[in-house]
mmCIF file of C-alpha atoms in Angstrom:
data_model
loop_
_atom_site.group_PDB
_atom_site.id
_atom_site.type_symbol
_atom_site.label_atom_id
_atom_site.label_comp_id
_atom_site.label_asym_id
_atom_site.label_seq_id
_atom_site.Cartn_x
_atom_site.Cartn_y
_atom_site.Cartn_z
ATOM 1 C CA MET A 15 0.000 0.000 0.000
ATOM 2 C CA SER A 16 1.149 3.526 -0.602
ATOM 3 C CA VAL A 17 -0.331 6.728 -1.968
ATOM 4 C CA LYS A 18 -3.825 5.274 -1.456
ATOM 5 C CA TYR A 19 -3.614 6.545 2.120
ATOM 6 C CA PHE A 20 -3.232 10.109 1.012
ATOM 7 C CA LEU A 21 -5.913 9.802 -1.666
ATOM 8 C CA ASN A 22 -8.418 8.286 0.755
ATOM 9 C CA PHE A 23 -7.654 10.385 3.854
ATOM 10 C CA LEU A 24 -7.986 13.747 2.155
ATOM 11 C CA LEU A 25 -7.114 16.363 4.712
ATOM 12 C CA PRO A 26 -8.608 17.439 7.048
ATOM 13 C CA GLY A 27 -10.465 14.124 7.360
ATOM 14 C CA VAL A 28 -7.465 12.559 9.068
ATOM 15 C CA LEU A 29 -7.712 14.955 12.009
ATOM 16 C CA ASN A 30 -10.540 13.145 13.795
ATOM 17 C CA LEU A 31 -8.485 11.426 16.462
ATOM 18 C CA LEU A 32 -6.141 14.371 16.896
ATOM 19 C CA CYS A 33 -8.834 16.996 17.455
ATOM 20 C CA LEU A 34 -10.793 14.875 19.907
ATOM 21 C CA GLN A 35 -7.600 13.974 21.747
ATOM 22 C CA HIS A 36 -6.539 17.605 21.879
ATOM 23 C CA ILE A 37 -9.889 18.755 23.275
ATOM 24 C CA VAL A 38 -9.495 16.278 26.128
ATOM 25 C CA TRP A 39 -5.892 17.364 26.679
ATOM 26 C CA ALA A 40 -6.802 21.061 26.653
ATOM 27 C CA GLN A 41 -9.549 20.599 29.190
ATOM 28 C CA GLY A 42 -6.907 19.340 31.601
ATOM 29 C CA SER A 43 -5.777 22.952 31.911
ATOM 30 C CA ASP A 44 -7.968 25.631 33.485
ATOM 31 C CA THR A 45 -9.861 26.413 30.276
ATOM 32 C CA ILE A 46 -9.436 25.975 26.554
ATOM 33 C CA SER A 47 -9.610 29.719 26.058
ATOM 34 C CA GLU A 48 -6.624 30.275 28.348
ATOM 35 C CA LEU A 49 -4.568 28.223 25.908
ATOM 36 C CA GLY A 50 -5.608 30.566 23.111
ATOM 37 C CA VAL A 51 -7.389 27.762 21.244
ATOM 38 C CA ASN A 52 -10.418 28.583 19.114
ATOM 39 C CA ARG A 53 -12.933 26.215 20.773
ATOM 40 C CA LEU A 54 -15.651 26.638 18.132
ATOM 41 C CA LYS A 55 -13.370 26.047 15.165
ATOM 42 C CA LEU A 56 -11.666 23.112 16.842
ATOM 43 C CA THR A 57 -15.037 21.495 17.502
ATOM 44 C CA LYS A 58 -16.147 22.024 13.887
ATOM 45 C CA VAL A 59 -12.916 20.515 12.608
ATOM 46 C CA ALA A 60 -13.389 17.487 14.874
ATOM 47 C CA ILE A 61 -16.949 16.927 13.590
ATOM 48 C CA ILE A 62 -15.970 17.287 9.938
ATOM 49 C CA ALA A 63 -12.921 15.086 10.452
ATOM 50 C CA SER A 64 -14.959 12.350 12.160
ATOM 51 C CA THR A 65 -17.358 12.172 9.225
ATOM 52 C CA SER A 66 -14.634 12.351 6.580
ATOM 53 C CA TYR A 67 -12.518 9.724 8.297
ATOM 54 C CA THR A 68 -15.403 7.260 8.518
ATOM 55 C CA LEU A 69 -16.284 7.715 4.838
ATOM 56 C CA SER A 70 -12.619 7.440 3.852
ATOM 57 C CA MET A 71 -12.183 4.158 5.684
ATOM 58 C CA ALA A 72 -15.326 2.766 4.056
ATOM 59 C CA GLY A 73 -14.075 3.787 0.604
ATOM 60 C CA LEU A 74 -10.634 2.331 1.248
ATOM 61 C CA TYR A 75 -12.145 -0.974 2.318
ATOM 62 C CA GLN A 76 -14.186 -1.180 -0.891
ATOM 63 C CA VAL A 77 -11.146 -0.542 -3.115
ATOM 64 C CA TRP A 78 -8.569 -2.659 -1.297
ATOM 65 C CA TYR A 79 -10.052 -5.235 1.072
ATOM 66 C CA LYS A 80 -13.588 -6.274 0.104
ATOM 67 C CA ASP A 81 -12.465 -9.192 -2.077
ATOM 68 C CA SER A 82 -9.957 -10.619 0.415
ATOM 69 C CA GLY A 83 -10.805 -13.078 3.178
ATOM 70 C CA ARG A 84 -10.333 -12.572 6.896
ATOM 71 C CA GLN A 85 -7.815 -14.179 9.247
ATOM 72 C CA SER A 86 -6.524 -13.904 12.793
ATOM 73 C CA PHE A 87 -4.259 -10.872 13.110
ATOM 74 C CA LYS A 88 -0.716 -11.563 11.941
ATOM 75 C CA PHE A 89 2.443 -9.808 10.811
ATOM 76 C CA PHE A 90 3.923 -10.430 7.369
ATOM 77 C CA ASN A 91 7.388 -9.504 6.111
ATOM 78 C CA ASP A 92 6.811 -7.723 2.797
ATOM 79 C CA ASN A 93 10.076 -5.784 2.718
ATOM 80 C CA ALA A 94 11.271 -7.612 -0.404
ATOM 81 C CA GLU A 95 8.146 -6.769 -2.391
ATOM 82 C CA TRP A 96 7.586 -4.171 -5.140
ATOM 83 C CA LYS A 97 11.209 -2.984 -4.933
ATOM 84 C CA GLN A 98 10.103 -1.011 -1.833
ATOM 85 C CA VAL A 99 8.087 1.455 -3.906
ATOM 86 C CA ASP A 100 5.186 0.846 -1.523
ATOM 87 C CA LYS A 101 7.400 1.856 1.415
ATOM 88 C CA ALA A 102 8.190 5.138 -0.331
ATOM 89 C CA GLY A 103 4.441 5.670 -0.525
ATOM 90 C CA HIS A 104 4.056 5.149 3.220
ATOM 91 C CA PHE A 105 6.812 7.674 3.827
ATOM 92 C CA PHE A 106 5.202 10.212 1.494
ATOM 93 C CA THR A 107 1.752 9.887 3.014
ATOM 94 C CA ALA A 108 2.798 9.996 6.672
ATOM 95 C CA PHE A 109 4.796 13.157 5.992
ATOM 96 C CA HIS A 110 1.881 15.008 4.426
ATOM 97 C CA LEU A 111 -0.621 13.813 7.009
ATOM 98 C CA SER A 112 1.634 15.209 9.725
ATOM 99 C CA ASN A 113 2.118 18.475 7.855
ATOM 100 C CA GLY A 114 -1.604 18.863 7.140
ATOM 101 C CA ALA A 115 -2.560 18.074 10.730
ATOM 102 C CA SER A 116 -0.158 20.689 12.046
ATOM 103 C CA LYS A 117 -1.451 23.370 9.687
ATOM 104 C CA THR A 118 -5.057 22.647 10.595
ATOM 105 C CA LEU A 119 -4.353 22.806 14.316
ATOM 106 C CA GLN A 120 -2.518 26.090 13.846
ATOM 107 C CA SER A 121 -5.628 27.416 12.105
ATOM 108 C CA CYS A 122 -7.466 26.556 15.343
ATOM 109 C CA SER A 123 -5.064 28.961 17.122
ATOM 110 C CA LEU A 124 -2.885 26.261 18.665
ATOM 111 C CA SER A 125 0.755 27.329 18.949
ATOM 112 C CA LYS A 126 3.040 26.154 16.128
ATOM 113 C CA LYS A 127 5.261 24.200 18.530
ATOM 114 C CA LYS A 128 2.355 22.190 19.958
ATOM 115 C CA ALA A 129 0.662 21.828 16.569
ATOM 116 C CA ASP A 130 3.850 20.420 15.030
ATOM 117 C CA ALA A 131 4.259 17.871 17.830
ATOM 118 C CA LEU A 132 0.618 16.756 17.778
ATOM 119 C CA GLY A 133 0.511 16.825 13.992
ATOM 120 C CA THR A 134 3.544 14.532 13.834
ATOM 121 C CA ALA A 135 1.880 12.047 16.163
ATOM 122 C CA THR A 136 -1.330 12.212 14.123
ATOM 123 C CA GLY A 137 0.428 11.530 10.836
ATOM 124 C CA PHE A 138 1.747 8.299 12.324
ATOM 125 C CA LEU A 139 -1.342 7.276 14.306
ATOM 126 C CA MET A 140 -3.766 7.741 11.433
ATOM 127 C CA MET A 141 -1.810 5.167 9.421
ATOM 128 C CA LEU A 142 -2.236 2.499 12.094
ATOM 129 C CA PRO A 143 -5.804 1.451 11.123
ATOM 130 C CA ILE A 144 -4.478 0.474 7.700
ATOM 131 C CA GLU A 145 -1.955 -1.888 9.260
ATOM 132 C CA ILE A 146 -4.782 -3.325 11.346
ATOM 133 C CA PHE A 147 -6.816 -3.903 8.173
ATOM 134 C CA ASP A 148 -3.756 -5.559 6.631
ATOM 135 C CA GLY A 149 -3.197 -7.713 9.689
ATOM 136 C CA PHE A 150 -6.697 -9.175 9.525
ATOM 137 C CA SER A 151 -6.687 -9.630 5.730
ATOM 138 C CA ASN A 152 -5.477 -13.022 4.490
ATOM 139 C CA ALA A 153 -4.111 -11.321 1.368
ATOM 140 C CA TYR A 154 -1.654 -9.182 3.327
ATOM 141 C CA GLY A 155 -0.597 -9.018 6.975
ATOM 142 C CA ALA A 156 0.641 -6.135 9.099
ATOM 143 C CA SER A 157 4.133 -4.989 8.172
ATOM 144 C CA THR A 158 6.922 -3.718 10.417
ATOM 145 C CA GLY A 159 8.497 -2.213 7.305
ATOM 146 C CA ASP A 160 5.353 -0.180 6.702
ATOM 147 C CA LEU A 161 5.352 1.009 10.307
ATOM 148 C CA LEU A 162 8.991 2.087 10.011
ATOM 149 C CA ALA A 163 8.256 3.961 6.773
ATOM 150 C CA ASN A 164 5.282 5.671 8.438
ATOM 151 C CA ALA A 165 7.417 6.748 11.376
ATOM 152 C CA SER A 166 10.178 7.987 9.059
ATOM 153 C CA GLY A 167 7.799 10.168 7.061
ATOM 154 C CA SER A 168 6.363 11.796 10.177
ATOM 155 C CA ALA A 169 9.872 12.168 11.603
ATOM 156 C CA LEU A 170 11.060 14.009 8.474
ATOM 157 C CA PHE A 171 8.305 16.564 8.964
ATOM 158 C CA TYR A 172 9.056 17.107 12.657
ATOM 159 C CA THR A 173 12.836 17.171 12.228
ATOM 160 C CA GLN A 174 12.577 19.982 9.691
ATOM 161 C CA GLN A 175 10.363 21.979 12.027
ATOM 162 C CA LEU A 176 12.935 21.605 14.795
ATOM 163 C CA LEU A 177 15.873 22.463 12.535
ATOM 164 C CA TRP A 178 14.464 25.224 10.350
ATOM 165 C CA GLY A 179 10.907 25.953 11.483
ATOM 166 C CA GLU A 180 9.750 25.282 7.902
ATOM 167 C CA ILE A 181 9.620 22.634 5.166
ATOM 168 C CA ARG A 182 12.666 22.524 2.900
ATOM 169 C CA LEU A 183 12.600 18.847 1.872
ATOM 170 C CA ILE A 184 9.250 17.969 0.294
ATOM 171 C CA PRO A 185 8.145 14.410 -0.598
ATOM 172 C CA LYS A 186 6.122 14.399 -3.824
ATOM 173 C CA PHE A 187 4.319 11.902 -6.043
ATOM 174 C CA SER A 188 3.785 11.443 -9.763
ATOM 175 C CA PHE A 189 2.068 8.746 -11.816
ATOM 176 C CA HIS A 190 1.993 7.487 -15.387
ATOM 177 C CA PHE A 191 -0.045 4.637 -16.854
ATOM 178 C CA THR A 192 1.801 1.441 -17.759
ATOM 179 C CA PRO A 193 0.952 -1.711 -19.783
ATOM 180 C CA PHE A 194 1.524 -3.961 -16.757
ATOM 181 C CA ALA A 195 -1.885 -3.360 -15.172
ATOM 182 C CA LYS A 196 -3.577 -5.160 -18.078
ATOM 183 C CA GLN A 197 -1.670 -8.334 -17.240
ATOM 184 C CA ARG A 198 -3.083 -8.553 -13.706
ATOM 185 C CA PRO A 199 -5.932 -6.032 -13.429
ATOM 186 C CA GLU A 200 -7.265 -7.683 -10.262
ATOM 187 C CA LEU A 201 -3.998 -6.755 -8.516
ATOM 188 C CA LEU A 202 -2.752 -3.668 -10.381
ATOM 189 C CA GLY A 203 -6.099 -2.045 -11.109
ATOM 190 C CA ASP A 204 -8.803 -2.358 -13.743
ATOM 191 C CA HIS A 205 -9.764 1.314 -14.123
ATOM 192 C CA LEU A 206 -8.300 4.798 -13.826
ATOM 193 C CA TYR A 207 -8.610 5.303 -10.072
ATOM 194 C CA SER A 208 -7.549 1.807 -9.039
ATOM 195 C CA GLN A 209 -4.491 1.874 -11.314
ATOM 196 C CA ILE A 210 -3.312 5.143 -9.786
ATOM 197 C CA ILE A 211 -3.546 3.466 -6.400
ATOM 198 C CA LYS A 212 -2.325 -0.035 -7.189
ATOM 199 C CA ASP A 213 0.055 -0.036 -10.165
ATOM 200 C CA TYR A 214 3.437 0.555 -8.552
ATOM 201 C CA ASN A 215 5.112 0.491 -11.977
ATOM 202 C CA GLY A 216 3.593 3.916 -12.609
ATOM 203 C CA HIS A 217 4.478 5.395 -9.216
ATOM 204 C CA THR A 218 7.423 7.743 -8.810
ATOM 205 C CA TYR A 219 8.217 9.224 -5.407
ATOM 206 C CA TRP A 220 10.300 12.350 -5.246
ATOM 207 C CA LEU A 221 12.232 14.224 -2.610
ATOM 208 C CA GLU A 222 12.187 17.848 -3.650
ATOM 209 C CA PHE A 223 14.747 20.313 -2.335
ATOM 210 C CA ASP A 224 13.673 23.889 -1.663
ATOM 211 C CA THR A 225 16.851 24.766 -3.473
ATOM 212 C CA ASP A 226 17.045 28.518 -2.899
ATOM 213 C CA LYS A 227 17.219 27.826 0.877
ATOM 214 C CA PHE A 228 20.559 26.060 0.304
ATOM 215 C CA ILE A 229 22.158 27.735 -2.720
ATOM 216 C CA PRO A 230 21.374 30.754 -4.920
ATOM 217 C CA PHE A 231 18.476 29.586 -7.099
ATOM 218 C CA PRO A 232 15.133 30.869 -8.446
ATOM 219 C CA LYS A 233 12.544 30.749 -5.627
ATOM 220 C CA TRP A 234 9.838 29.201 -7.815
ATOM 221 C CA LEU A 235 12.061 26.402 -9.160
ATOM 222 C CA ASN A 236 13.339 23.378 -7.201
ATOM 223 C CA LEU A 237 15.539 20.359 -7.810
ATOM 224 C CA SER A 238 14.001 16.893 -7.314
ATOM 225 C CA ALA A 239 15.364 13.365 -6.926
ATOM 226 C CA GLY A 240 12.956 10.544 -7.757
ATOM 227 C CA TYR A 241 12.623 6.793 -7.221
ATOM 228 C CA GLY A 242 10.511 4.158 -8.955
ATOM 229 C CA ALA A 243 10.644 0.624 -10.375
ATOM 230 C CA GLU A 244 9.332 -1.304 -13.357
ATOM 231 C CA ASN A 245 8.603 -4.805 -14.731
ATOM 232 C CA MET A 246 6.534 -5.669 -11.647
ATOM 233 C CA VAL A 247 3.388 -7.684 -12.294
ATOM 234 C CA TYR A 248 3.953 -9.770 -9.175
ATOM 235 C CA ALA A 249 5.163 -8.445 -5.848
ATOM 236 C CA ARG A 250 8.392 -10.465 -5.700
ATOM 237 C CA ASP A 251 11.187 -10.697 -8.253
ATOM 238 C CA ARG A 252 11.207 -14.496 -8.395
ATOM 239 C CA ASP A 253 7.534 -14.638 -9.379
ATOM 240 C CA ASN A 254 7.965 -12.075 -12.156
ATOM 241 C CA ILE A 255 10.937 -13.994 -13.516
ATOM 242 C CA SER A 256 9.463 -17.497 -13.313
ATOM 243 C CA ASN A 257 5.942 -16.629 -14.500
ATOM 244 C CA LEU A 258 6.519 -13.894 -17.086
ATOM 245 C CA ASN A 259 10.281 -13.716 -17.660
ATOM 246 C CA LEU A 260 10.191 -10.132 -16.392
ATOM 247 C CA TYR A 261 13.176 -8.814 -14.487
ATOM 248 C CA PRO A 262 12.148 -5.949 -12.184
ATOM 249 C CA TYR A 263 14.577 -3.081 -11.838
ATOM 250 C CA ARG A 264 14.886 0.184 -9.930
ATOM 251 C CA GLN A 265 14.779 3.645 -11.508
ATOM 252 C CA TYR A 266 16.322 6.853 -10.222
ATOM 253 C CA TYR A 267 15.550 10.320 -11.553
ATOM 254 C CA LEU A 268 16.807 13.877 -11.472
ATOM 255 C CA SER A 269 14.426 16.657 -12.473
ATOM 256 C CA PHE A 270 13.120 20.157 -11.830
ATOM 257 C CA ASP A 271 9.808 21.132 -10.299
ATOM 258 C CA ILE A 272 7.692 24.209 -9.730
ATOM 259 C CA ASP A 273 7.372 25.350 -6.116
ATOM 260 C CA PHE A 274 3.672 26.232 -5.939
ATOM 261 C CA ARG A 275 4.157 27.573 -2.418
ATOM 262 C CA GLU A 276 5.894 30.589 -3.960
ATOM 263 C CA ILE A 277 2.792 31.599 -5.917
ATOM 264 C CA LYS A 278 1.203 34.409 -3.919
ATOM 265 C CA THR A 279 -2.547 34.921 -4.007
ATOM 266 C CA ARG A 280 -5.325 36.373 -1.866
ATOM 267 C CA SER A 281 -7.843 33.804 -3.091
ATOM 268 C CA ARG A 282 -8.576 31.167 -0.445
ATOM 269 C CA LEU A 283 -9.809 28.757 -3.112
ATOM 270 C CA LEU A 284 -6.644 29.139 -5.159
ATOM 271 C CA LYS A 285 -4.513 28.727 -2.035
ATOM 272 C CA LYS A 286 -6.219 25.400 -1.337
ATOM 273 C CA ALA A 287 -5.718 24.287 -4.936
ATOM 274 C CA LEU A 288 -2.043 25.207 -4.800
ATOM 275 C CA SER A 289 -1.731 23.323 -1.528
ATOM 276 C CA VAL A 290 -2.942 20.159 -3.285
ATOM 277 C CA PHE A 291 -0.573 20.731 -6.206
ATOM 278 C CA SER A 292 2.333 21.154 -3.796
ATOM 279 C CA VAL A 293 2.348 17.386 -3.064
ATOM 280 C CA ILE A 294 2.324 16.389 -6.760
ATOM 281 C CA LYS A 295 5.441 16.469 -8.923
ATOM 282 C CA PHE A 296 4.748 18.649 -11.953
ATOM 283 C CA PRO A 297 5.579 17.021 -15.340
ATOM 284 C CA ALA A 298 9.024 18.212 -16.409
ATOM 285 C CA PRO A 299 12.177 17.057 -18.204
ATOM 286 C CA ALA A 300 14.023 14.342 -16.286
ATOM 287 C CA ILE A 301 17.082 12.105 -16.477
ATOM 288 C CA GLU A 302 16.499 8.444 -15.606
ATOM 289 C CA PHE A 303 19.241 6.172 -14.277
ATOM 290 C CA SER A 304 18.723 2.394 -14.141
ATOM 291 C CA LYS A 305 20.482 -0.855 -14.938
ATOM 292 C CA GLU A 306 18.721 -0.782 -18.314
ATOM 293 C CA ALA A 307 20.120 2.549 -19.506
ATOM 294 C CA ILE A 308 20.434 6.258 -18.894
ATOM 295 C CA ARG A 309 17.434 7.930 -20.505
ATOM 296 C CA VAL A 310 16.496 11.558 -21.031
ATOM 297 C CA HIS A 311 12.763 12.252 -20.824
ATOM 298 C CA SER A 312 11.618 15.454 -22.490
ATOM 299 C CA LEU A 313 8.541 15.392 -20.232
ATOM 300 C CA TYR A 314 8.253 12.869 -17.415
ATOM 301 C CA PHE A 315 5.070 12.164 -15.440
#
């Protein structure tokens, strides 16, 4: 599993547990108002998040788990599967859940320091139900590798806040359609939405550097390093080789990207749209490095 978390837990739906937990925590002090927290807005966020989270979990179950049987909870070592592209997805999603949770809590007038700490915890905790689903599904099993990737993504967010008080390293995602999904549509997706979620051959995860914060560089333009893999119809290399004579391989990329955070606007709607775009890698020229060859893409998705 990977970017499906982010697609199904569209922020602020993931804030359900955090907001309710924070209300309880705040009431341990004399009053919520003394902490400077906007009680009304925090309550509204909690209600909206509760509803969104419930609907998101129901949708996720329909896409990923409805056709698999149930089992007693177990762990399963999937670290050798999909060339770890799925783990990159866990990292990506946990980071942005933590970041989004912090921003939403700050909008409720919680201090940045406390919002960052609670947001980090939320980004990790809101991934846990997925591992529980996996653990009870006989097609999967809970994964310690997934848990480590979740923790690493949330930790990257919090570490940057401690070091710089801002985000300078930004995980991003891009997708392109591949011919592999047609070979196993039940696993890799049989329509547009499910292929974006399930076909790891088309996933590329990027770590974008807010370059002008490190070296002289245009503010609106950043450097990005990407990772993906291909020739994966089955999860493990041996199955791809024995069944289809496909040899999976890793892909590494260097590219540029637009920093949508640098686009200034007074429109709240446009700000929200730009916020969504800021987690997606914009199509751009890229250099690919793999065991197959070094390729130059005039426009890579």
